[in-house]
Amino acid sequence: MLYCSALQTLDGKDVSTTAKELLRGLISPVLYDGDIRVIYFHGWCGFGVTPVLHSIQKILSTERILEFFHHRLIYIDCSDWKNRRLLQRKIAAELKFNHTVMDVFDKQDVDDDFSRVDQASRSPIKSISVMIDKTLRESSFLIIFLNGSDDELVDLTSFGVPFLSTIADNMMIWSFKRRLLTMQGGRYSQYKAKLRYTHIFLENSQPINTITTSEFRNLLLEEAATIVARHPCIQDIDLTTVINCCLFEMFLYYSFHRTTDFSWVDHASNFWICDGIIKGDHRKEIGSTLHPEIRWECDASLLDGVCHNIMLNDPEAPFVVIDGETDYDKKPSRWVSLTSKNLKVHNQDMIIVMEKATSLFVAFERIIDNTSPAGLPDGLFKHWSNLSVVLLSHCAFNFALPPFLHCCGLRFLGLDHCTNDLTMEGEGYHCTDWIFLYNLWVLDIRYTDWDEVLTEGKIELMVDLKELNIEGLKCWMYIGHLQTRLSHLERLRIIKPTLQQQATILDNTSSKTLLDKTKLEILDLSGNSDMKELPINLSNVSRLQVLVLDGCDGIEKINEIPYSLISFSLDGYGPASRWTSTTELPPKSSHPSDQNKKDVKTSKISLRGCTQLSNLFLRGLSNLTELDLSGCALKVLDFKSMVVGIPMLKRLYLQGCEHLRAIKWGSTHRLEFNKLEFMCIDTRPGTWAQPPPAQRHESSSRTLLLHAVLADVRLVRSLSAIMIWKHANFDIQHGPYSAANNGEVVQREATTSNEVMESIGVQRRQHCLASQYTDVLTEMGDTLTTPPMETFPEPPAGRSDRHVEITGGGHILEAELLNGGVGNYYRLDQVIQKCVESLHVHDASISLSIMTGEWWSTPLRWCHVERCPNMEDSLFHQDARGFSLLEVVWVSELLMARCLWSKGHVTWSRNNMLLFQSLRHLRLRSCPRLQYALPLRSRAHNALGNLETIHVVRCGDLRHVFVLSEDDDKDDIASKGMEFPALTTIHLHDLPMLRGICDVKMFAPRLRSVRSRGCFNLRRLPAPVKKAQGVRWPRPTVEVEKDVWDALEWDGADAGHHPTYYEPPVHSRHYRQRGLLRGTVLRYIHYMLFR
C-alpha cells in the first residue's frame, strides 16, 4: 500500500493558467517524476477544482497536444455521488458504448429495485467491466475524475479500467468533489493518510482567503458556468445572475452561522426572487433548479476571510455585514446585515451604506435571560423605501407603527422572535396606510405576537401574497381571516402553536378557508395537536403538491386528499425543527427523536388516487389500522425509513401502484406487522380507480390475507417474506390480463369445461386434432343424460386459500421460475415450492418447465396448466423431486410438451419414495405431442395409489398414460403388474395412437367406469380386480366402439383379465367413415360435404 508522498503547488491565478500549468507538468519530467500516474488536485482550498479539471478536458478535446495525441480522454463527473454503478455508467458513456449496452444499466437497476438493493450498495456490472477492460486494455488513456464519494477510488479495476501502473502510459487527475461550493482548510496534512494510491498532491500556492477579489470573482464565474452546464433548462441564463445567487447565499452563511439557530439559508430561493436577482416569468423554476446546486460548505475561518476581503477590497462588493467588530468599507451595498444588539452605527454611515440597499437583515443575538430584545437603530428605514427584503430577528419595535411602513417595494418580510416596544415612536408614524403590504410576496412570522398585521383588513391589502408562514403562539386564530382572501397564495404554513385552543380548531367557518385557494402548492399544519380534522374542502385544492401534518395528533381520519399531491408527511413524534421553501419534505435530520412518544389518534390514512405521490413519511402512528396508498407513484415502500412505527396496522391497499418495485419490511417486521390482516396489491395501471376490494376474511382470525395482481412478477421477491413468516393466505396473479374480477377479492369457482370451450373459440380449437364425432358430441350412449364425450369435468378439489395464477410470459417470468432464492428473498419458483397449495398457469409463453428442484416438502395440491404453446419437453423438470401432496394435475393445450415428467434415471432417497402418492385426479386435454404423462417408479411408496380418475382428450401422439421409468426392471414389473387401488373412472377421447393406460399389466380393483371414443389403437384395459383375484361385483361399465372392443387383448380369466370382468359394453350408434385415414383433412372435407 502506498501513501501520497509528494506535495507540490501551482502558481496559476485563474482557471485557464492553472489548467495549462498542470498539463505542462504532466508532460515535463523535470516537474514530475516519470513514475507518477495518479495526481490529486485540491485547487484553492477545494474551490475552483471543477472549473480547472473541466478546462483540462476542453483543452485536450480541442487542441492537438502531441504527448496526449494518442490518449483516450475519459472525463468522469461523479460530484453528485450515488453509487459505484453510476461511476461505471459514466465511464461507459465516455467510451461511447451503444444504447444496447447502456440499457443493461437500466435493466440491472430495475432488477435491483425489485431485489430491494439500496442505492448506495449497487456495484459495477461484471459484463460491462469486461467490455471496458477490452476497450482500454490496448490503449493509453487519461482519466479526469470528480469523486463525490468519501473513498479514494483510484483503483478502478473492478469497473473494468486497467490498473494505473508505471508500465502503462496511463494517468489520472482527480479530486474529492461533491456538488457543493467548497472552501476547506487543513490542506495536505488532512488528506495524506487518506490518499493511499495517489502519487502527488497538487494545490494552488495561494489559499482562497488570500487571493484578490477579482481573482475570486473569476473563479466564481467559472464555478457558475459549470453549474449552468449541468442543467439544459437554464442554458440561456446570464452567468451574472448565478454569481449573484452564489454571493447572496455566501452572505447568508456569513451573516447567520454564528448568530441565530434558524437557518435562513433555507429561504435562499425566495430571497433571490424577492430581491430581484432572478427575474422573468420562469423565476420560480430557475430558483428551484439553482437552490440544490448552490450550497456552500466552508470552514468558518476561510469563510470569514473571504467575505471580509470582499467587503474591504472589492469596489463592487454587493454586501456588507456590520457586527461592531469587523471592519468594512463604508460604501453603498445591495445587501446589508446587522448582527449585534450593541451596534453603534453613525447615522451618516448608515445613510451611505443603505443608499442602494435592496435586502436588509437585522439578526441580534438570541435573548437567554429575561432581558428585552434590542431596539432597531434609529433611522434605519427612514430614507430607504427601495428595500425588497427585510428580515428582523430578536428585535423590538412598535407593532402599531412598524418602522418599514413606507417601504412600498417590499417583497419579503420575515420576523423571528420580535417583540412589541410601545416606547418606540416608529419611523412610519406619519403614514396612514400600511403600503408595505401592497406588493408583498412572502410574509414569514415566527414567535412574534403581532396581531395587527394579520387582521382581516390588513390581509385584504396583501393582494399579491404568494407565501404565508406563521409559526408559534396563537397561529390558528388567524386561519379564519384567510377565507375569500389571498387568492394568489401558493404556500401556507401555520405551524407549532405554543398556545393551543381548547375547542375544535376547525369550525364551520375556518374549514372553508381553502375553498378559493386554487393555486396553493404547499400546506404545512405541523404541530396543531388539537386539530380534529382537515379542512373539508381540501380535495378541491387541485394544485396542492406538499401536505405536512407532523405532530397533528388529534386527526382521526385522513382522506379526500387532492390527486396532485407529490409529498406527504405525518410524524407522530412531532413537527420538524426545520423546513425549506421548496416542495421537498423536511429533512429527516430535522425530525424529533423517537423517544417523545405520543398517543396519535389517526386510525385511517387514504392517499388513494394521488398518482404523483413519490415522497412519503409516516412515523409513530400507534393507532393506525388502515393505510391506502392506491395509485401512488412510489417505487419503494420502505417500512424501515418511510413508514415506521405502525404496530396496529390491519389493512394495506396498494391498488394501481404501477411503479411499485419493492416493499422493504424492516428488521422488526415480525412485531411491526403482527396485526396485519389484509393486504391488497395491484400493479396494473389505473386499477386504483376501482373501489377497494371487500375483505373476505373472518374478523376473529389473525391469518393474513394477501391479494396481489402483479404486472411484474419480480414483486414476489418482496412479498415472499411476509407470505412465509406470517403464514399468509394469498391469491397472487401475474400477467397483463389476469382472470381477476377487476381486482376484487372474491371466492371464485373454477371454470367449467363448457365455459372454457365457449371462451376459447375457433382460434384455440384449431391447435387440436379434429374430432371424428363432431356431429354427435351430445349423443353418446343410450340416454341423453349421459355426459358428452368432450366434456372435461373438473376434479372435486379446486383452488385453495394459498393460490398463484400465472399468465403472460417473457424472459423475466422465466428467470423468476428458474433462478431460485438470492440473498434475503425468494423468487417465484421458491415461493411456489414453499407456500403455494394451488397453481394455475395459462396463456403463458414460457418455454421451460415450471417446476424444478426439490419439491418433496411442497404443500402444492392442485396444479392446472393450460394454453402454454411454447412449453417444451415436460411440465415437471426431470430434476424435480417429491410432489407428495399433489392431488390434482390438470393439463391442456401444451402443443410442444412430450410428457409431464421425464422417465429418466432418478437418484433415490427417502423423499423420492413419496412421489405422487396423493395424486387423485389426472386431466389431460389437447396436447398433440404428448407421448406419455408420468413415469411409474416401482420403488416409490404407494405411487399413484390414491389416483381416482383419468380423463384424457385429444392427445394425438399419446401411446400410454403411464410408462415405467428407465431405472426399473421392466421384465419383473411386466410379470407382476402395477396396482391402482383407488382408480374408479377412465375417460378417453380422440386418442388415435393410444395402446393402453399403462405399458405393463394394470390392476384397478375399484374401477367403475371406462368410456372411450376415437381410440382405435387401444389394445388393453386394466384388470378390474386385485392381483390374482377373481371377478367382483358390480362390474365396471364400458362405452367403446364395437371394433375397438373386438380388438382388445386379454390375458385370460386365470390372470384376472377377461371381458367378462366388465359389464357388456355400450357401443356408439355412430361410426367413423371407412376407407379414409383417421384425422386427415380429407376426412374433414368429406364430412362437411356429405353430412
GROMACS .gro file of N, CA and C in nm, residues 452-528:
model
  231
  452GLU      N    1  -5.181   4.279   1.468
  452GLU     CA    2  -5.225   4.383   1.375
  452GLU      C    3  -5.207   4.344   1.229
  453VAL      N    4  -5.094   4.284   1.197
  453VAL     CA    5  -5.065   4.256   1.057
  453VAL      C    6  -5.151   4.144   1.001
  454LEU      N    7  -5.218   4.067   1.089
  454LEU     CA    8  -5.298   3.953   1.043
  454LEU      C    9  -5.447   3.976   1.066
  455THR      N   10  -5.486   4.099   1.085
  455THR     CA   11  -5.628   4.130   1.089
  455THR      C   12  -5.686   4.121   0.949
  456GLU      N   13  -5.818   4.109   0.941
  456GLU     CA   14  -5.883   4.093   0.811
  456GLU      C   15  -5.855   4.211   0.721
  457GLY      N   16  -5.855   4.330   0.778
  457GLY     CA   17  -5.830   4.448   0.695
  457GLY      C   18  -5.691   4.451   0.636
  458LYS      N   19  -5.593   4.409   0.715
  458LYS     CA   20  -5.454   4.410   0.665
  458LYS      C   21  -5.433   4.297   0.563
  459ILE      N   22  -5.494   4.182   0.587
  459ILE     CA   23  -5.478   4.071   0.493
  459ILE      C   24  -5.537   4.106   0.357
  460GLU      N   25  -5.643   4.184   0.356
  460GLU     CA   26  -5.702   4.224   0.229
  460GLU      C   27  -5.607   4.310   0.146
  461LEU      N   28  -5.511   4.375   0.211
  461LEU     CA   29  -5.414   4.457   0.137
  461LEU      C   30  -5.308   4.372   0.067
  462MET      N   31  -5.292   4.246   0.111
  462MET     CA   32  -5.185   4.160   0.056
  462MET      C   33  -5.237   4.089  -0.069
  463VAL      N   34  -5.268   4.162  -0.170
  463VAL     CA   35  -5.332   4.106  -0.288
  463VAL      C   36  -5.238   4.017  -0.369
  464ASP      N   37  -5.106   4.036  -0.356
  464ASP     CA   38  -5.010   3.957  -0.434
  464ASP      C   39  -4.937   3.853  -0.349
  465LEU      N   40  -4.979   3.833  -0.225
  465LEU     CA   41  -4.907   3.741  -0.136
  465LEU      C   42  -4.908   3.599  -0.191
  466LYS      N   43  -4.789   3.537  -0.201
  466LYS     CA   44  -4.775   3.402  -0.254
  466LYS      C   45  -4.739   3.301  -0.146
  467GLU      N   46  -4.680   3.350  -0.035
  467GLU     CA   47  -4.638   3.258   0.071
  467GLU      C   48  -4.663   3.321   0.205
  468LEU      N   49  -4.730   3.246   0.292
  468LEU     CA   50  -4.759   3.292   0.428
  468LEU      C   51  -4.714   3.184   0.525
  469ASN      N   52  -4.622   3.221   0.615
  469ASN     CA   53  -4.572   3.129   0.717
  469ASN      C   54  -4.596   3.191   0.853
  470ILE      N   55  -4.669   3.120   0.938
  470ILE     CA   56  -4.694   3.165   1.074
  470ILE      C   57  -4.654   3.051   1.167
  471GLU      N   58  -4.558   3.078   1.255
  471GLU     CA   59  -4.508   2.973   1.345
  471GLU      C   60  -4.516   3.021   1.488
  472GLY      N   61  -4.572   2.935   1.575
  472GLY     CA   62  -4.574   2.963   1.717
  472GLY      C   63  -4.693   3.046   1.761
  473LEU      N   64  -4.704   3.062   1.896
  473LEU     CA   65  -4.807   3.142   1.961
  473LEU      C   66  -4.947   3.096   1.921
  474LYS      N   67  -5.037   3.191   1.890
  474LYS     CA   68  -5.177   3.157   1.861
  474LYS      C   69  -5.201   3.157   1.711
  475CYS      N   70  -5.120   3.084   1.637
  475CYS     CA   71  -5.124   3.096   1.492
  475CYS      C   72  -5.259   3.057   1.432
  476TRP      N   73  -5.330   2.961   1.496
  476TRP     CA   74  -5.454   2.913   1.437
  476TRP      C   75  -5.569   3.013   1.449
  477MET      N   76  -5.553   3.115   1.533
  477MET     CA   77  -5.662   3.212   1.546
  477MET      C   78  -5.677   3.296   1.420
  478TYR      N   79  -5.576   3.289   1.331
  478TYR     CA   80  -5.581   3.372   1.211
  478TYR      C   81  -5.635   3.296   1.090
  479ILE      N   82  -5.659   3.168   1.103
  479ILE     CA   83  -5.697   3.091   0.985
  479ILE      C   84  -5.829   3.136   0.927
  480GLY      N   85  -5.920   3.179   1.013
  480GLY     CA   86  -6.049   3.224   0.964
  480GLY      C   87  -6.040   3.351   0.882
  481HIS      N   88  -5.934   3.429   0.902
  481HIS     CA   89  -5.918   3.555   0.830
  481HIS      C   90  -5.881   3.533   0.684
  482LEU      N   91  -5.841   3.413   0.649
  482LEU     CA   92  -5.793   3.388   0.513
  482LEU      C   93  -5.905   3.359   0.415
  483GLN      N   94  -6.024   3.334   0.466
  483GLN     CA   95  -6.134   3.297   0.378
  483GLN      C   96  -6.168   3.411   0.282
  484THR      N   97  -6.180   3.376   0.154
  484THR     CA   98  -6.208   3.469   0.042
  484THR      C   99  -6.096   3.570   0.021
  485ARG      N  100  -5.981   3.551   0.086
  485ARG     CA  101  -5.868   3.643   0.070
  485ARG      C  102  -5.745   3.563   0.025
  486LEU      N  103  -5.644   3.635  -0.019
  486LEU     CA  104  -5.516   3.574  -0.061
  486LEU      C  105  -5.540   3.468  -0.170
  487SER      N  106  -5.606   3.507  -0.275
  487SER     CA  107  -5.639   3.412  -0.381
  487SER      C  108  -5.516   3.366  -0.460
  488HIS      N  109  -5.402   3.439  -0.449
  488HIS     CA  110  -5.280   3.400  -0.520
  488HIS      C  111  -5.185   3.319  -0.432
  489LEU      N  112  -5.231   3.280  -0.315
  489LEU     CA  113  -5.144   3.210  -0.220
  489LEU      C  114  -5.100   3.075  -0.276
  490GLU      N  115  -4.968   3.049  -0.271
  490GLU     CA  116  -4.912   2.924  -0.320
  490GLU      C  117  -4.858   2.836  -0.207
  491ARG      N  118  -4.816   2.899  -0.097
  491ARG     CA  119  -4.756   2.823   0.014
  491ARG      C  120  -4.810   2.876   0.145
  492LEU      N  121  -4.865   2.786   0.225
  492LEU     CA  122  -4.924   2.824   0.353
  492LEU      C  123  -4.871   2.732   0.461
  493ARG      N  124  -4.811   2.793   0.563
  493ARG     CA  125  -4.763   2.717   0.679
  493ARG      C  126  -4.818   2.784   0.805
  494ILE      N  127  -4.895   2.710   0.880
  494ILE     CA  128  -4.944   2.755   1.010
  494ILE      C  129  -4.907   2.646   1.108
  495ILE      N  130  -4.795   2.663   1.178
  495ILE     CA  131  -4.731   2.551   1.246
  495ILE      C  132  -4.690   2.585   1.389
  496LYS      N  133  -4.676   2.480   1.467
  496LYS     CA  134  -4.619   2.483   1.601
  496LYS      C  135  -4.682   2.589   1.692
  497PRO      N  136  -4.812   2.590   1.709
  497PRO     CA  137  -4.870   2.687   1.803
  497PRO      C  138  -4.825   2.656   1.946
  498THR      N  139  -4.784   2.759   2.018
  498THR     CA  140  -4.744   2.739   2.157
  498THR      C  141  -4.862   2.752   2.251
  499LEU      N  142  -4.973   2.811   2.200
  499LEU     CA  143  -5.096   2.823   2.277
  499LEU      C  144  -5.207   2.753   2.200
  500GLN      N  145  -5.237   2.628   2.237
  500GLN     CA  146  -5.340   2.553   2.168
  500GLN      C  147  -5.478   2.600   2.214
  501GLN      N  148  -5.574   2.599   2.123
  501GLN     CA  149  -5.710   2.633   2.159
  501GLN      C  150  -5.776   2.516   2.230
  502GLN      N  151  -5.869   2.548   2.317
  502GLN     CA  152  -5.939   2.444   2.391
  502GLN      C  153  -6.047   2.377   2.306
  503ALA      N  154  -6.112   2.455   2.221
  503ALA     CA  155  -6.218   2.400   2.138
  503ALA      C  156  -6.162   2.344   2.010
  504THR      N  157  -6.251   2.288   1.927
  504THR     CA  158  -6.210   2.233   1.799
  504THR      C  159  -6.150   2.343   1.713
  505ILE      N  160  -6.036   2.316   1.655
  505ILE     CA  161  -5.965   2.418   1.580
  505ILE      C  162  -6.044   2.460   1.455
  506LEU      N  163  -6.092   2.362   1.381
  506LEU     CA  164  -6.159   2.392   1.254
  506LEU      C  165  -6.310   2.392   1.275
  507ASP      N  166  -6.368   2.509   1.290
  507ASP     CA  167  -6.512   2.517   1.296
  507ASP      C  168  -6.567   2.531   1.155
  508ASN      N  169  -6.695   2.549   1.143
  508ASN     CA  170  -6.757   2.553   1.012
  508ASN      C  171  -6.705   2.668   0.927
  509THR      N  172  -6.664   2.776   0.992
  509THR     CA  173  -6.614   2.892   0.916
  509THR      C  174  -6.473   2.868   0.866
  510SER      N  175  -6.384   2.828   0.959
  510SER     CA  176  -6.245   2.812   0.920
  510SER      C  177  -6.223   2.694   0.828
  511SER      N  178  -6.313   2.596   0.830
  511SER     CA  179  -6.295   2.479   0.745
  511SER      C  180  -6.311   2.512   0.598
  512LYS      N  181  -6.369   2.628   0.567
  512LYS     CA  182  -6.385   2.670   0.428
  512LYS      C  183  -6.275   2.764   0.383
  513THR      N  184  -6.173   2.778   0.465
  513THR     CA  185  -6.068   2.874   0.436
  513THR      C  186  -5.998   2.847   0.305
  514LEU      N  187  -5.981   2.721   0.268
  514LEU     CA  188  -5.904   2.686   0.149
  514LEU      C  189  -5.990   2.674   0.025
  515LEU      N  190  -6.116   2.710   0.036
  515LEU     CA  191  -6.208   2.688  -0.075
  515LEU      C  192  -6.164   2.760  -0.202
  516ASP      N  193  -6.109   2.880  -0.188
  516ASP     CA  194  -6.071   2.958  -0.305
  516ASP      C  195  -5.921   2.959  -0.330
  517LYS      N  196  -5.847   2.874  -0.260
  517LYS     CA  197  -5.700   2.872  -0.274
  517LYS      C  198  -5.661   2.775  -0.385
  518THR      N  199  -5.702   2.808  -0.507
  518THR     CA  200  -5.681   2.716  -0.620
  518THR      C  201  -5.535   2.707  -0.662
  519LYS      N  202  -5.451   2.800  -0.618
  519LYS     CA  203  -5.310   2.798  -0.657
  519LYS      C  204  -5.219   2.742  -0.548
  520LEU      N  205  -5.277   2.699  -0.437
  520LEU     CA  206  -5.197   2.652  -0.324
  520LEU      C  207  -5.118   2.527  -0.361
  521GLU      N  208  -4.986   2.527  -0.335
  521GLU     CA  209  -4.898   2.415  -0.367
  521GLU      C  210  -4.845   2.347  -0.241
  522ILE      N  211  -4.824   2.423  -0.134
  522ILE     CA  212  -4.768   2.368  -0.010
  522ILE      C  213  -4.860   2.405   0.105
  523LEU      N  214  -4.900   2.306   0.184
  523LEU     CA  215  -4.978   2.328   0.305
  523LEU      C  216  -4.911   2.254   0.419
  524ASP      N  217  -4.866   2.329   0.520
  524ASP     CA  218  -4.798   2.271   0.635
  524ASP      C  219  -4.875   2.312   0.760
  525LEU      N  220  -4.930   2.215   0.829
  525LEU     CA  221  -5.008   2.239   0.951
  525LEU      C  222  -4.943   2.171   1.071
  526SER      N  223  -4.813   2.154   1.067
  526SER     CA  224  -4.741   2.079   1.170
  526SER      C  225  -4.763   2.137   1.309
  527GLY      N  226  -4.774   2.047   1.406
  527GLY     CA  227  -4.778   2.088   1.545
  527GLY      C  228  -4.914   2.126   1.597
  528ASN      N  229  -5.017   2.124   1.514
  528ASN     CA  230  -5.152   2.157   1.561
  528ASN      C  231  -5.217   2.032   1.620
   0.00000   0.00000   0.00000
